[in-house]
Coordinates of C-alpha atoms in Angstrom, one line a residue:
M275 CA 107.3 -40.2 142.9
Q276 CA 110.5 -39.2 144.7
V277 CA 110.5 -35.6 145.9
S278 CA 113.8 -33.8 146.1
W279 CA 114.4 -30.7 148.2
S280 CA 117.5 -28.6 148.6
S281 CA 118.3 -25.3 150.3
S282 CA 120.8 -22.6 149.7
T283 CA 120.4 -21.2 153.2
D284 CA 123.7 -20.3 154.8
L285 CA 124.3 -21.5 158.4
H286 CA 127.3 -20.4 160.5
L287 CA 128.3 -23.0 163.1
D288 CA 131.2 -22.6 165.6
W289 CA 132.4 -26.2 165.0
D290 CA 135.8 -27.8 165.2
P291 CA 135.9 -30.6 162.6
A292 CA 138.1 -32.6 164.9
S293 CA 135.2 -32.9 167.3
G294 CA 133.3 -35.1 164.9
R295 CA 129.6 -35.8 164.9
E296 CA 129.2 -35.1 168.6
G297 CA 130.9 -31.7 168.2
L298 CA 128.7 -30.9 165.2
A299 CA 125.6 -31.8 167.2
G300 CA 126.7 -29.6 170.1
A301 CA 127.5 -26.7 167.8
L302 CA 124.0 -26.9 166.2
R303 CA 122.4 -27.3 169.6
S304 CA 124.2 -24.2 171.0
T305 CA 123.0 -22.2 167.9
L306 CA 119.4 -23.2 168.6
R307 CA 119.6 -22.5 172.3
A308 CA 121.1 -19.0 171.6
G309 CA 118.0 -18.1 169.5
R310 CA 120.0 -17.5 166.3
L311 CA 117.4 -19.5 164.4
P312 CA 113.8 -18.6 165.2
Q313 CA 111.2 -21.3 165.6
G314 CA 110.0 -22.5 162.2
S315 CA 113.3 -21.6 160.4
V316 CA 114.3 -23.9 157.6
L317 CA 117.7 -25.5 157.9
P318 CA 119.9 -26.4 155.0
S319 CA 119.3 -29.8 153.5
T320 CA 121.6 -32.6 154.7
R321 CA 123.3 -32.6 151.3
A322 CA 123.9 -28.8 151.2
L323 CA 125.2 -28.7 154.8
A324 CA 127.4 -31.7 154.3
L325 CA 128.9 -30.1 151.2
D326 CA 129.5 -26.8 153.1
L327 CA 131.2 -28.5 156.0
G328 CA 133.1 -31.1 154.0
V329 CA 131.6 -34.1 155.9
A330 CA 129.7 -37.1 154.8
R331 CA 126.0 -36.6 154.2
G332 CA 125.2 -39.4 156.6
T333 CA 126.9 -37.5 159.5
V334 CA 124.6 -34.6 159.0
T335 CA 121.6 -36.9 158.7
R336 CA 122.4 -38.5 162.0
V337 CA 122.9 -35.1 163.7
Y338 CA 119.5 -33.9 162.5
A339 CA 117.9 -37.1 163.7
D340 CA 119.5 -36.8 167.1
L341 CA 118.3 -33.2 167.6
A342 CA 114.8 -34.1 166.3
A343 CA 114.7 -36.8 169.0
E344 CA 115.7 -34.2 171.6
G345 CA 112.9 -31.9 170.4
Y346 CA 115.0 -29.2 168.8
L347 CA 114.2 -30.0 165.1
Q348 CA 111.2 -31.3 163.2
T349 CA 111.9 -33.6 160.3
R350 CA 109.3 -34.9 157.8
Q351 CA 109.7 -37.1 154.8
G352 CA 110.0 -35.1 151.6
A353 CA 109.9 -31.8 153.5
P354 CA 112.7 -29.5 154.8
T355 CA 114.0 -29.8 158.3
T356 CA 112.7 -26.9 160.5
V357 CA 113.4 -25.5 164.0
A358 CA 110.9 -26.9 166.5
T359 CA 112.2 -25.2 169.7
A360 CA 114.1 -21.9 169.7
G361 CA 116.0 -20.1 172.4
T362 CA 115.8 -16.4 173.3
P363 CA 118.1 -14.2 171.3
A364 CA 120.5 -12.0 173.3
S365 CA 119.5 -8.5 173.7
S366 CA 120.9 -5.4 175.5
P367 CA 119.0 -4.0 178.5
P368 CA 117.8 -0.4 178.3
P369 CA 120.3 2.1 179.7
P370 CA 119.8 2.6 183.5
G371 CA 117.7 5.5 184.5
T372 CA 116.0 5.9 181.1
R373 CA 112.4 5.2 180.1
P374 CA 111.1 5.1 176.5
S375 CA 108.9 8.0 175.6
T376 CA 105.5 6.9 174.3
P377 CA 103.6 9.9 173.0
R378 CA 100.3 9.1 171.4
W379 CA 99.8 12.4 169.5
N380 CA 102.5 14.1 167.3
L381 CA 102.6 17.7 166.4
L382 CA 106.4 17.9 166.0
P383 CA 107.6 20.4 163.3
G384 CA 109.6 19.4 160.2
R385 CA 107.6 16.2 159.7
P386 CA 105.2 15.5 156.8
D387 CA 102.3 13.2 157.0
V388 CA 104.3 10.1 156.0
S389 CA 101.0 8.1 155.4
S390 CA 100.6 10.3 152.4
F391 CA 103.7 8.9 150.7
P392 CA 102.7 8.3 147.0
R393 CA 103.1 4.5 147.0
T394 CA 101.4 4.0 143.7
L395 CA 103.4 6.7 142.0
W396 CA 106.7 5.4 143.5
T397 CA 105.8 1.8 142.5
S398 CA 105.0 2.9 138.9
A399 CA 108.2 4.9 138.6
T400 CA 110.2 1.9 140.0
R401 CA 108.8 -0.4 137.4
R402 CA 109.7 2.1 134.6
V403 CA 113.2 2.5 136.0
L404 CA 113.8 -1.3 136.3
R405 CA 112.4 -1.8 132.8
D406 CA 114.2 1.0 131.0
V407 CA 117.5 2.0 132.5
P408 CA 120.7 0.3 131.2
A409 CA 122.5 -2.2 133.3
G410 CA 125.4 0.2 133.8
S411 CA 123.1 2.4 136.0
F412 CA 123.2 -0.3 138.7
G413 CA 126.9 0.1 139.2
Y414 CA 128.5 2.5 141.8
A415 CA 126.8 5.9 141.6
H416 CA 128.8 8.9 140.7
E417 CA 130.1 10.7 143.8
L418 CA 128.0 13.8 143.0
G419 CA 124.9 11.8 142.4
M420 CA 123.3 10.0 139.4
P421 CA 123.5 12.1 136.3
E422 CA 119.9 11.4 135.5
L423 CA 118.7 13.0 138.8
R424 CA 121.1 15.9 138.7
A425 CA 119.8 16.8 135.2
A426 CA 116.1 16.4 136.3
L427 CA 116.8 18.5 139.4
A428 CA 118.4 21.3 137.3
R429 CA 115.2 21.5 135.2
Y430 CA 112.8 21.2 138.1
L431 CA 114.5 23.8 140.4
A432 CA 114.8 26.3 137.5
R433 CA 111.1 26.0 136.8
S434 CA 109.7 25.8 140.3
R435 CA 112.1 27.8 142.5
G436 CA 114.0 30.0 140.0
V437 CA 117.3 28.4 140.8
L438 CA 120.2 29.0 138.4
A439 CA 121.9 25.7 138.1
D440 CA 123.4 23.1 135.7
P441 CA 123.8 19.4 136.6
D442 CA 127.6 19.7 137.0
R443 CA 127.0 22.1 140.0
I444 CA 124.5 19.8 141.8
V445 CA 125.4 17.2 144.4
V446 CA 122.9 14.7 145.7
C447 CA 123.1 14.1 149.5
G448 CA 121.7 11.7 152.0
G449 CA 119.4 14.2 153.8
H450 CA 120.0 17.8 154.9
A451 CA 122.1 16.8 157.9
H452 CA 124.5 15.1 155.5
A453 CA 124.5 18.2 153.3
I454 CA 125.4 20.5 156.2
H455 CA 128.2 18.1 157.4
L456 CA 129.5 17.8 153.9
L457 CA 129.6 21.6 153.4
A458 CA 131.2 22.2 156.9
T459 CA 133.8 19.6 156.1
A460 CA 134.6 21.1 152.7
L461 CA 134.8 24.6 154.1
R462 CA 137.0 23.5 157.0
D463 CA 139.4 21.8 154.6
S464 CA 139.5 25.0 152.6
G465 CA 140.4 27.1 155.7
T466 CA 136.9 28.4 156.7
S467 CA 135.9 27.2 160.1
E468 CA 133.2 29.6 161.3
I469 CA 129.5 29.3 160.3
A470 CA 126.7 31.5 161.4
F471 CA 123.2 30.2 161.9
E472 CA 120.0 32.1 162.4
D473 CA 118.9 32.6 166.0
P474 CA 116.5 30.8 166.5
S475 CA 117.2 27.8 164.3
L476 CA 117.1 24.0 164.5
P477 CA 119.7 22.9 167.1
H478 CA 120.4 19.6 165.3
F479 CA 122.0 21.2 162.3
R480 CA 124.1 23.5 164.4
E481 CA 125.3 20.4 166.2
V482 CA 126.1 18.7 162.9
A483 CA 128.2 21.6 161.7
A484 CA 130.0 21.7 165.0
A485 CA 130.7 18.0 164.8
A486 CA 132.4 18.6 161.4
G487 CA 134.7 21.1 163.1
A488 CA 132.9 24.4 162.5
S489 CA 132.8 27.1 165.1
V490 CA 129.0 28.0 165.3
V491 CA 127.8 31.5 166.1
G492 CA 124.3 33.0 166.0
V493 CA 122.8 35.9 164.1
P494 CA 119.5 37.5 165.2
V495 CA 116.2 37.3 163.2
D496 CA 113.4 39.9 163.3
D497 CA 110.1 40.3 161.5
D498 CA 111.9 40.8 158.2
G499 CA 114.2 37.8 158.5
V500 CA 117.9 37.5 159.2
V501 CA 119.4 40.8 160.4
V502 CA 122.1 41.2 157.8
S503 CA 123.8 44.2 159.6
E504 CA 124.7 41.8 162.4
L505 CA 126.6 39.4 160.1
D506 CA 130.3 39.1 160.6
S507 CA 131.1 35.5 159.6
P508 CA 132.5 34.0 156.4
V509 CA 129.4 31.6 156.0
V510 CA 125.8 32.0 157.1
V511 CA 123.0 29.4 156.9
V512 CA 119.6 31.1 156.3
T513 CA 116.0 29.9 155.7
P514 CA 114.7 32.9 153.6
A515 CA 111.4 31.5 152.2
H516 CA 110.0 30.4 155.6
Q517 CA 112.4 31.1 158.5
Y518 CA 112.6 28.1 160.8
P519 CA 111.0 28.2 163.3
L520 CA 109.5 31.7 163.3
G521 CA 108.1 31.4 159.8
V522 CA 108.8 34.9 158.6
T523 CA 109.8 35.5 155.0
L524 CA 113.1 37.4 154.2
A525 CA 112.0 40.8 153.0
A526 CA 112.8 41.9 149.5
D527 CA 115.3 44.6 150.6
R528 CA 117.0 42.1 153.0
R529 CA 117.4 39.6 150.1
A530 CA 119.2 42.3 148.1
T531 CA 121.2 43.4 151.1
L532 CA 122.2 39.8 151.9
T533 CA 123.6 39.1 148.5
R534 CA 125.4 42.5 148.3
W535 CA 127.0 41.7 151.7
A536 CA 128.1 38.3 150.4
D537 CA 129.5 39.8 147.2
S538 CA 131.4 42.6 148.9
S539 CA 132.8 40.5 151.7
G540 CA 133.5 37.3 149.8
A541 CA 131.2 35.4 152.2
L542 CA 129.0 32.4 151.4
V543 CA 125.3 32.1 152.0
V544 CA 123.7 28.7 152.4
E545 CA 120.0 28.9 151.5
D546 CA 118.1 26.1 153.2
D547 CA 114.9 25.9 151.2
Y548 CA 113.5 23.1 153.4
D549 CA 109.8 23.7 152.6
G550 CA 109.7 26.3 149.8
E551 CA 107.2 24.3 147.8
F552 CA 104.5 24.8 150.4
R553 CA 103.4 28.4 150.3
F554 CA 99.7 29.0 150.7
D555 CA 98.7 32.7 150.8
R556 CA 100.6 34.2 147.9
Q557 CA 102.9 33.4 145.0
P558 CA 105.9 31.3 146.0
V559 CA 109.0 33.4 146.8
G560 CA 111.9 32.6 144.4
A561 CA 115.2 31.4 145.6
V562 CA 117.8 33.9 146.8
Q563 CA 120.4 31.8 144.9
A564 CA 119.3 33.4 141.6
L565 CA 120.5 36.8 142.8
A566 CA 124.1 35.6 143.4
P567 CA 124.6 32.0 142.2
E568 CA 128.4 32.2 142.8
R569 CA 127.9 33.3 146.4
V570 CA 124.9 31.3 147.5
V571 CA 124.6 27.5 148.0
Y572 CA 121.0 26.3 147.5
A573 CA 119.9 23.4 149.6
G574 CA 116.7 21.4 149.1
T575 CA 115.2 18.2 150.1
A576 CA 112.5 15.6 149.3
S577 CA 111.9 14.9 153.0
K578 CA 108.9 17.3 153.3
A579 CA 107.1 16.5 150.1
L580 CA 107.8 12.7 150.0
A581 CA 109.3 11.2 153.1
P582 CA 112.3 11.6 155.4
A583 CA 113.1 7.9 155.0
L584 CA 114.3 8.4 151.4
R585 CA 117.2 10.5 152.7
L586 CA 117.3 12.5 149.5
S587 CA 118.5 16.1 149.4
W588 CA 120.7 18.2 147.2
L589 CA 123.0 21.2 147.0
V590 CA 123.4 23.6 144.1
L591 CA 127.0 24.9 144.5
P592 CA 128.9 27.9 143.3
R593 CA 131.6 26.6 140.9
S594 CA 134.3 27.3 143.4
L595 CA 132.9 24.8 145.8
V596 CA 132.3 21.9 143.4
G597 CA 135.9 20.6 143.8
P598 CA 136.1 20.9 147.6
V599 CA 132.8 19.2 148.1
R600 CA 133.7 16.4 145.7
A601 CA 137.0 15.9 147.6
A602 CA 135.0 15.7 150.9
L603 CA 132.7 13.1 149.3
L604 CA 135.6 11.0 148.0
A605 CA 137.3 11.1 151.4
T606 CA 134.3 9.6 153.1
G607 CA 133.4 7.2 150.4
W608 CA 129.7 8.2 150.8
R609 CA 127.3 7.3 148.0
T610 CA 123.6 8.1 148.1
P611 CA 121.7 4.9 146.9
G612 CA 121.5 5.2 143.1
L613 CA 118.2 3.3 142.6
E614 CA 116.2 5.8 144.7
Q615 CA 117.8 8.6 142.8
L616 CA 116.7 7.1 139.4
I617 CA 113.2 6.6 140.7
F618 CA 113.0 10.2 142.0
A619 CA 114.3 11.5 138.7
D620 CA 111.5 9.6 136.9
L621 CA 108.9 11.3 139.2
L622 CA 110.4 14.7 138.4
N623 CA 110.5 14.1 134.6
S624 CA 107.0 12.6 134.4
G625 CA 105.4 15.4 136.3
A626 CA 104.1 13.0 139.0
Y627 CA 106.1 14.8 141.7
D628 CA 104.5 18.2 140.8
R629 CA 101.0 16.6 141.0
H630 CA 101.8 15.1 144.3
V631 CA 103.2 18.4 145.7
R632 CA 100.0 20.2 144.6
R633 CA 97.8 17.7 146.4
R634 CA 99.8 17.9 149.6
R635 CA 99.9 21.7 149.4
L636 CA 96.1 21.8 149.3
A637 CA 95.8 19.2 152.2
Y638 CA 98.3 21.1 154.4
R639 CA 96.6 24.4 153.7
T640 CA 93.3 22.9 154.8
R641 CA 94.8 21.6 158.0
R642 CA 96.4 25.0 158.7
D643 CA 93.0 26.8 158.2
R644 CA 91.2 24.3 160.5
L645 CA 93.9 24.7 163.2
L646 CA 93.8 28.5 163.0
A647 CA 90.1 28.5 163.4
A648 CA 90.4 26.5 166.6
V649 CA 93.3 28.5 168.2
P650 CA 92.1 30.1 171.5
D651 CA 92.0 33.8 171.9
G652 CA 95.2 35.3 173.4
L653 CA 97.6 33.2 171.3
R654 CA 99.3 34.9 168.4
P655 CA 100.1 32.6 165.5
L656 CA 103.2 33.3 163.5
G657 CA 104.5 31.8 160.2
I658 CA 101.1 30.9 158.8
S659 CA 101.7 31.8 155.2
A660 CA 103.7 28.7 154.3
G661 CA 105.3 25.5 155.4
L662 CA 104.3 22.6 157.6
H663 CA 104.2 24.3 161.0
L664 CA 103.2 27.5 162.8
V665 CA 104.3 29.1 166.1
L666 CA 101.8 30.0 168.8
M667 CA 103.3 32.8 170.8
L668 CA 102.4 32.7 174.5
P669 CA 101.1 35.7 176.5
D670 CA 103.7 37.6 178.5
S671 CA 101.7 36.9 181.6
G672 CA 102.0 33.1 181.1
P673 CA 101.9 30.2 181.0
T674 CA 105.5 29.4 180.2
E675 CA 106.8 27.0 177.6
D676 CA 107.6 24.5 180.3
D677 CA 104.1 24.7 181.6
V678 CA 102.7 23.8 178.2
L679 CA 105.2 21.0 177.6
T680 CA 104.4 19.5 181.0
A681 CA 100.7 19.6 180.3
A682 CA 101.3 18.1 176.8
A683 CA 103.3 15.2 178.3
R684 CA 100.3 14.4 180.5
R685 CA 98.2 14.3 177.4
R686 CA 100.8 12.2 175.6
L687 CA 101.3 15.0 173.0
D688 CA 104.6 15.6 171.4
L689 CA 105.4 19.4 170.9
H690 CA 108.5 21.5 170.6
A691 CA 109.0 24.9 172.4
L692 CA 110.5 27.9 170.7
G693 CA 113.1 28.3 173.5
S694 CA 114.9 25.1 172.7
H695 CA 115.8 26.6 169.3
R696 CA 117.4 29.8 170.6
M697 CA 121.1 30.2 170.9
R698 CA 121.2 33.2 173.2
A699 CA 120.3 33.0 176.9
G700 CA 118.0 35.5 178.5
Q701 CA 114.4 36.6 178.3
H702 CA 112.7 36.1 175.0
P703 CA 109.0 35.9 173.9
Q704 CA 107.9 32.3 174.5
G705 CA 106.0 30.1 172.1
I706 CA 105.0 26.6 171.0
I707 CA 105.9 25.2 167.6
V708 CA 103.0 23.2 166.1
G709 CA 103.8 20.9 163.3
Y710 CA 100.3 20.4 161.9
A711 CA 101.5 18.2 158.9
A712 CA 102.8 15.4 161.1
P713 CA 99.6 13.5 162.0
A714 CA 98.1 11.0 159.6
E715 CA 94.8 12.3 158.2
H716 CA 92.6 10.1 160.4
A717 CA 94.6 11.3 163.5
F718 CA 94.5 15.0 162.8
T719 CA 91.3 15.7 164.6
P720 CA 92.1 13.8 167.8
T721 CA 95.6 15.3 167.8
V722 CA 94.3 18.8 167.7
D723 CA 91.8 17.8 170.4
A724 CA 94.8 16.9 172.5
L725 CA 96.4 20.3 171.8
L726 CA 93.3 22.2 172.7
A727 CA 93.0 20.2 175.9
T728 CA 96.6 20.9 176.7
L729 CA 96.2 24.6 176.2
A730 CA 93.0 24.5 178.4
D731 CA 95.0 22.8 181.1
V732 CA 97.3 25.8 181.4
G733 CA 94.5 28.3 181.3
L734 CA 94.5 29.1 177.6
G735 CA 91.0 28.8 176.3
Q736 CA 88.5 26.1 177.2
A737 CA 88.7 22.4 176.3
S738 CA 86.5 21.7 173.3
H739 CA 86.1 19.1 170.7
F740 CA 87.8 20.0 167.4
P741 CA 85.4 19.7 164.5
G742 CA 86.2 16.9 162.2
K743 CA 85.3 19.0 159.1
V744 CA 85.5 22.7 158.2
R745 CA 82.0 24.2 158.5

C-alpha cells in the first residue's frame, strides 16, 4: 500500500532562486549548521517545500538526497525527512562581571506557594469556558477588561471586601505594576505628577510610578499605619489592611482621618489590598474604599491567592478617573488576555475561588504558627496577624541586616531586609522580612532550617532542626 505523508511545517531559507539547486542546498546546509533546526526536527515534505519555493519537486528531492549523503539529514521510505546532525544555536554570553544567583531556599516576601496553584479547578473552569462562551468572546477584549470578569469582580469584592463598585468602574490590569503605571500615566496626563508612597514600601512600585513620570515622595508609617498628618501630596498609595512590609493595620481612626483628608483636599487615595484575603487572627478588615468611593482607588490582585504568572489584577476607580484611565489604555494598546479573564470569572462565579482561598488561608496560618514557634528569643516579630510574610526586628545591639543577609547567602537562602524598602536615609530599626508562603510545602521545613541556621550564624539563637509537624 502506498503511504503518503505531507507536512505544513514552515521553513525560512535565505535562498536566491537564481542560485539554483546548489544555492538551495547551501542555504539549507547553512540553516542546519546554525542550529535553527534541532536534531530530530521534521522537515517539510518535498512536495510542500517545492510548492513554497516555486521549484520542481525533483529539485528538492535531489537536495534532500545530497544532504542525507553528507550526514545532515535522515531519509526513510514512507517517513518524513528529519535532521540528523544539528549545529549549535547562537546565544549571547552573560554580561561581564555578573554571576547568576543560585539560592536554594526561598523566603522572599510577596510570593505565594506556586505549587499550590489549583490546576484541577483551573482546568475544569477552562473546559466550561471553552464549551459555553459564545465565539464573540474570543475576539479582542474590551480595553477595560472582559465584561464577564468585571461583573464577577463587582459581586465578589462587594461580598468579600466590602468594596462599593459596579462593573463600569472596574478595569482589569496585567498585574499590580501595570496598574500603578497605568494610574500614574493617567494622573500625569490629567496634570497630577506627584505621588506619595508609604515609607517603607516596596521599591519596585515606586520605580514604576517614577518611570511613568511621577515625582515620588515618602510619608512615614507608625504602629497605627500611615501618618495622615504628614500627607501633603495630591495622591497617596497605601496598604491599609496589612502595611507592606511592616504588617500593621491602619487604625480605625486613621481610616476615617485619611478619607476626610482626601475629601477636604481633593486628593486621591490608592488602596493597595495586595493580600487582604489572608487575615488570620480576627475578622477581615473591610476596604477603605467603601468610606469614600469617589476619592479612593481600590487595587487588588490574583497573584497571592492563585499565581503571579496569571498577571491578573484590577482597579476599582472613582467615576472621574474612568475616562483618563481608559484613554491611557487606548494610547498603549494594552489588552490583558481575555481567555484567562473568562476562566477567572468562572472561578469567582462558581465559588471555586472562595474555596481555594479558604484552603490557602488555613495552610498559610499553619506555616505562620510553626515559624513563630521556632523564632529565637530576642527577635520581635511584626505583622503576624495577616498576609504571607512577617518581619523579624533585630536587636539594637546587632547583628545588622547586612550581617544576616551575608550569612543567608552562605546558606543559599533568599531573604529581603527591611532597610532596602525605606526611602529616608539615617538610622532606623533593622529587620528581616520573612516570606513564609514562598516555599513549596515539601520545602518549608528545610527552608526554615536554613533560616534558623542563618540566625545562629550571627549569634541569634542556636542552630536546631525545625520540626516537620506542629506538636
